[in-house]
Amino acid sequence: MCIAAWIWQAHPIYQLLLLQNRDEFHDRPTKPLGWWSDGKTSILGGRDGIAGGTWMGCTRNGRVAFITNVLEPDFIPNSKSRGDLPVRFLESLKTPIEFAEELAKEEEEYNGYNLVLADVCSKIMVYVSNRPKSEPVCVQVVSPGLHVLTNARLDTPWHKAQLLGESLKEMLRSNGDKEIAAKEMVEKLMGNRVKAEKDRLPNTGCDSDWEHKLSSIFVETDTKLGVYGTRSTGVLAVKTDGEVCFYEKYLKEGVWKEHSVQYHLNV
């Protein structure tokens, strides 16, 4: 399901500082962080080994995209893979707003999603969601500041969203204008397994027991289909001088590993 938190255009060092947990079945084939391309554009990110998409990726020219699923009881069979959406944007020449408006015409082709598109060089970030079904597709320019995205609309105050947002805000405050190590952020912020009280669960229409199992920042639960939960954490840091560092801690064959890639924006 995933959870992400970030600060955008509101920090003395970082143009963007983004953290995301990816939740998925542990046995789903996945490629860890690395450069890959199906065309002219090289994309940096992890990659789904079945559908070929990504949950979080970036490019050398400053484009960034990440996605979370919407928690809902209904599932559209034979729908298009939501992981294709970040890839399509990263490979596109359209602005975030242009791309979002294009997606608005395809709302019924995908299960529920929350998608964030950014062009760091032009300082534009856009949020797109095709849920609720009863409403038009949401296309919203993301304001500078700190934001959290779970499996509902942007900045919806779910328990784990509030917990992660407050923890990130405090870490940024206590470090002032100093850099923060990606590994430190992952260890202190993204591994929290505290679940919400039953009376603070969201009313998504899903089974309340399932909602409870997904209510922590770090998720791990047994299901009939196998272990489901957090299997990677990414930290993307884009500094004001154009230096980029993408760190990933990921699960491979039952063992946690880590890897990072650094580059400089082409502007």
Coordinates of C-alpha atoms in Angstrom, one line a residue:
M1 CA 0.0 0.0 0.0
C2 CA 2.9 2.3 0.8
I3 CA 3.4 5.5 2.8
A4 CA 5.4 8.6 1.8
A5 CA 6.5 11.8 3.6
W6 CA 8.4 14.7 2.1
I7 CA 9.4 18.3 2.4
W8 CA 9.2 20.3 -0.8
Q9 CA 10.9 23.7 -1.5
A10 CA 10.9 24.6 2.2
H11 CA 14.4 23.6 3.5
P12 CA 17.8 25.4 3.4
I13 CA 19.6 22.3 2.1
Y14 CA 17.0 20.2 0.3
Q15 CA 14.8 21.2 -2.6
L16 CA 13.1 17.8 -2.0
L17 CA 13.6 15.3 0.7
L18 CA 11.3 12.2 0.2
L19 CA 10.9 9.0 2.2
Q20 CA 8.7 6.1 1.1
N21 CA 7.9 2.6 2.4
R22 CA 6.8 0.2 -0.3
D23 CA 4.3 -2.4 0.9
E24 CA 3.9 -5.5 -1.2
F25 CA 3.9 -9.3 -0.9
H26 CA 7.4 -10.5 0.0
D27 CA 7.5 -13.1 -2.7
R28 CA 6.6 -10.7 -5.6
P29 CA 9.6 -10.5 -8.0
T30 CA 11.3 -7.1 -7.6
K31 CA 14.4 -5.4 -8.8
P32 CA 16.2 -3.2 -6.3
L33 CA 17.3 0.4 -6.9
G34 CA 19.3 1.0 -10.1
W35 CA 19.3 2.7 -13.5
W36 CA 17.1 1.1 -16.2
S37 CA 15.5 2.2 -19.4
D38 CA 13.0 0.9 -22.0
G39 CA 13.7 3.9 -24.3
K40 CA 15.6 7.1 -24.4
T41 CA 15.1 8.0 -20.8
S42 CA 17.1 6.4 -18.0
I43 CA 15.1 6.0 -14.8
L44 CA 16.5 5.5 -11.3
G45 CA 14.4 3.4 -9.0
G46 CA 13.3 0.0 -8.0
R47 CA 11.2 -2.0 -10.4
D48 CA 8.4 -4.5 -10.2
G49 CA 9.5 -7.8 -11.7
I50 CA 6.1 -8.7 -13.0
A51 CA 4.4 -5.6 -14.4
G52 CA 7.6 -3.6 -15.0
G53 CA 6.6 -0.4 -13.3
T54 CA 7.9 1.4 -10.3
W55 CA 6.6 3.0 -7.0
M56 CA 9.2 5.7 -6.9
G57 CA 11.6 6.9 -9.5
C58 CA 13.6 9.9 -10.8
T59 CA 15.6 11.0 -13.8
R60 CA 18.8 13.0 -14.4
N61 CA 16.8 16.0 -15.6
G62 CA 15.0 16.5 -12.3
R63 CA 11.7 14.6 -12.8
V64 CA 10.4 12.6 -9.8
A65 CA 7.3 10.4 -9.5
F66 CA 5.9 8.2 -6.8
I67 CA 2.6 6.4 -6.1
T68 CA 0.5 4.8 -3.4
N69 CA -2.6 2.7 -3.8
V70 CA -5.9 3.7 -2.4
L71 CA -7.3 1.4 0.3
E72 CA -10.7 0.4 -0.9
P73 CA -12.9 -2.8 -0.9
D74 CA -13.5 -2.9 -4.7
F75 CA -10.8 -4.1 -7.1
I76 CA -11.2 -3.7 -10.9
P77 CA -10.0 -6.9 -12.6
N78 CA -7.9 -6.6 -15.7
S79 CA -7.1 -3.0 -15.0
K80 CA -3.8 -1.4 -16.1
S81 CA -0.9 -1.5 -13.8
R82 CA -0.6 1.6 -11.6
G83 CA 3.1 1.2 -11.5
D84 CA 3.2 2.3 -15.1
L85 CA 2.1 5.8 -14.2
P86 CA 5.3 7.0 -12.6
V87 CA 7.3 5.5 -15.6
R88 CA 5.1 7.2 -18.1
F89 CA 5.7 10.5 -16.5
L90 CA 9.4 10.1 -16.1
E91 CA 9.7 9.2 -19.8
S92 CA 7.4 12.0 -20.8
L93 CA 8.2 15.6 -22.0
K94 CA 5.0 17.0 -20.6
T95 CA 4.9 19.2 -17.5
P96 CA 3.5 17.7 -14.4
I97 CA 0.2 19.6 -14.9
E98 CA -0.1 18.6 -18.5
F99 CA 0.6 15.0 -17.7
A100 CA -2.0 15.1 -14.8
E101 CA -4.6 16.5 -17.1
E102 CA -3.9 13.7 -19.6
L103 CA -4.4 11.1 -16.9
A104 CA -7.7 12.6 -15.9
K105 CA -9.1 11.2 -19.1
E106 CA -8.1 7.7 -18.1
E107 CA -9.5 7.5 -14.6
E108 CA -11.6 4.3 -15.1
E109 CA -8.6 2.3 -16.5
Y110 CA -6.9 2.0 -13.2
N111 CA -7.7 0.9 -9.6
G112 CA -7.5 3.6 -7.1
Y113 CA -4.2 5.5 -6.9
N114 CA -2.5 8.6 -5.5
L115 CA 0.3 9.9 -7.7
V116 CA 2.8 12.7 -7.2
L117 CA 4.6 14.2 -10.1
A118 CA 7.4 16.7 -9.8
D119 CA 9.8 18.7 -11.9
V120 CA 12.5 19.8 -9.5
C121 CA 14.1 22.2 -12.0
S122 CA 10.9 24.1 -12.6
K123 CA 9.8 23.8 -9.0
I124 CA 6.4 22.3 -9.8
M125 CA 4.8 19.4 -8.0
V126 CA 1.4 18.0 -8.7
Y127 CA -0.8 15.5 -6.9
V128 CA -3.3 13.3 -8.9
S129 CA -5.9 10.9 -7.6
N130 CA -8.7 9.0 -9.4
R131 CA -10.6 8.4 -6.1
P132 CA -13.3 8.7 -4.8
K133 CA -15.1 7.3 -7.8
S134 CA -18.0 9.7 -7.2
E135 CA -15.8 12.7 -7.8
P136 CA -13.8 14.1 -10.7
V137 CA -10.1 13.2 -10.9
C138 CA -8.2 15.4 -8.4
V139 CA -5.4 17.4 -9.9
Q140 CA -3.8 19.6 -7.2
V141 CA -0.6 21.7 -7.2
V142 CA 1.4 20.7 -4.1
S143 CA 2.4 23.7 -2.0
P144 CA 5.9 24.1 -0.5
G145 CA 6.2 22.5 2.9
L146 CA 5.8 19.1 4.6
H147 CA 3.3 16.6 3.3
V148 CA 2.4 12.9 4.0
L149 CA 0.6 10.5 1.7
T150 CA -0.8 7.1 2.7
N151 CA -3.7 5.3 1.0
A152 CA -6.2 8.2 1.0
R153 CA -6.1 11.7 -0.3
L154 CA -3.0 13.9 0.2
D155 CA -2.4 14.9 3.8
T156 CA -5.4 12.9 5.1
P157 CA -4.8 12.7 8.9
W158 CA -4.7 8.9 9.3
H159 CA -2.9 7.6 12.4
K160 CA 0.3 6.6 10.6
A161 CA 0.3 9.8 8.5
Q162 CA 0.2 12.0 11.5
L163 CA 2.8 9.9 13.3
L164 CA 5.3 10.0 10.4
G165 CA 4.6 13.7 9.6
E166 CA 5.2 14.8 13.2
S167 CA 8.4 12.6 13.5
L168 CA 9.8 14.0 10.3
K169 CA 9.0 17.5 11.3
E170 CA 10.8 17.1 14.6
M171 CA 13.9 15.5 13.0
L172 CA 14.1 18.4 10.5
R173 CA 13.7 20.9 13.4
S174 CA 16.3 19.3 15.6
N175 CA 18.9 19.1 12.7
G176 CA 18.3 22.7 11.6
D177 CA 20.3 23.5 8.5
K178 CA 22.4 20.3 8.7
E179 CA 22.2 17.3 6.4
I180 CA 20.5 14.2 7.7
A181 CA 21.9 10.7 6.9
A182 CA 19.4 8.6 4.9
K183 CA 20.1 5.6 7.0
E184 CA 19.3 7.5 10.1
M185 CA 16.0 8.6 8.7
V186 CA 15.1 5.1 7.7
E187 CA 16.0 3.6 11.1
K188 CA 14.3 6.3 13.2
L189 CA 11.2 7.1 11.1
M190 CA 10.3 4.4 8.7
G191 CA 10.5 1.2 10.9
N192 CA 7.7 2.2 13.3
R193 CA 5.3 -0.7 13.9
V194 CA 2.9 1.0 16.2
K195 CA -0.7 0.4 15.1
A196 CA -3.6 2.7 15.5
E197 CA -6.2 2.2 18.2
K198 CA -9.3 0.5 16.8
D199 CA -11.4 3.7 17.2
R200 CA -8.9 5.6 15.0
L201 CA -9.1 3.3 12.0
P202 CA -10.2 4.9 8.7
N203 CA -13.6 3.9 7.4
T204 CA -12.6 2.7 4.0
G205 CA -15.1 -0.1 3.6
C206 CA -12.4 -2.7 4.0
D207 CA -12.4 -5.3 6.8
S208 CA -11.4 -3.5 10.0
D209 CA -8.9 -6.2 10.9
W210 CA -7.1 -5.6 7.6
E211 CA -7.2 -1.8 8.2
H212 CA -5.6 -2.4 11.6
K213 CA -2.8 -4.5 10.2
L214 CA -2.0 -1.8 7.7
S215 CA -2.2 1.1 10.2
S216 CA 1.5 1.2 11.1
I217 CA 4.2 3.0 9.2
F218 CA 6.1 -0.3 8.8
V219 CA 3.8 -3.2 7.9
E220 CA 4.3 -6.9 8.2
T221 CA 1.5 -9.5 8.3
D222 CA 0.8 -13.1 7.3
T223 CA -2.0 -13.7 4.8
K224 CA -3.3 -16.7 2.9
L225 CA -1.2 -15.5 0.0
G226 CA 2.0 -15.2 2.0
V227 CA 3.8 -12.5 4.0
Y228 CA 2.7 -9.0 3.1
G229 CA 4.3 -5.7 4.2
T230 CA 7.1 -3.3 3.9
R231 CA 9.8 -4.7 1.7
S232 CA 11.8 -1.6 0.8
T233 CA 12.3 2.0 2.0
G234 CA 13.6 4.7 -0.2
V235 CA 15.0 8.1 0.6
L236 CA 15.5 10.6 -2.2
A237 CA 17.4 13.8 -1.3
V238 CA 17.7 16.5 -3.9
K239 CA 19.9 19.4 -2.6
T240 CA 19.7 23.0 -3.6
D241 CA 23.0 22.7 -5.5
G242 CA 21.6 19.9 -7.7
E243 CA 23.3 17.0 -6.0
V244 CA 21.0 13.9 -5.8
C245 CA 21.3 10.9 -3.5
F246 CA 18.8 8.0 -3.7
Y247 CA 19.2 5.5 -0.9
E248 CA 17.2 2.2 -0.6
K249 CA 17.0 -0.4 2.1
Y250 CA 15.4 -3.5 0.6
L251 CA 14.5 -7.1 1.4
K252 CA 16.1 -9.8 -0.8
E253 CA 15.6 -13.5 -0.1
G254 CA 14.8 -12.7 3.5
V255 CA 17.8 -10.5 4.1
W256 CA 17.8 -6.7 4.4
K257 CA 20.3 -5.0 2.2
E258 CA 21.1 -1.4 1.3
H259 CA 22.3 0.5 -1.7
S260 CA 22.6 4.2 -2.7
V261 CA 23.2 6.0 -6.0
Q262 CA 24.4 9.6 -6.4
Y263 CA 24.4 11.9 -9.4
H264 CA 24.0 15.6 -10.3
L265 CA 21.0 17.1 -12.0
N266 CA 21.4 18.0 -15.7
V267 CA 20.0 21.5 -16.0

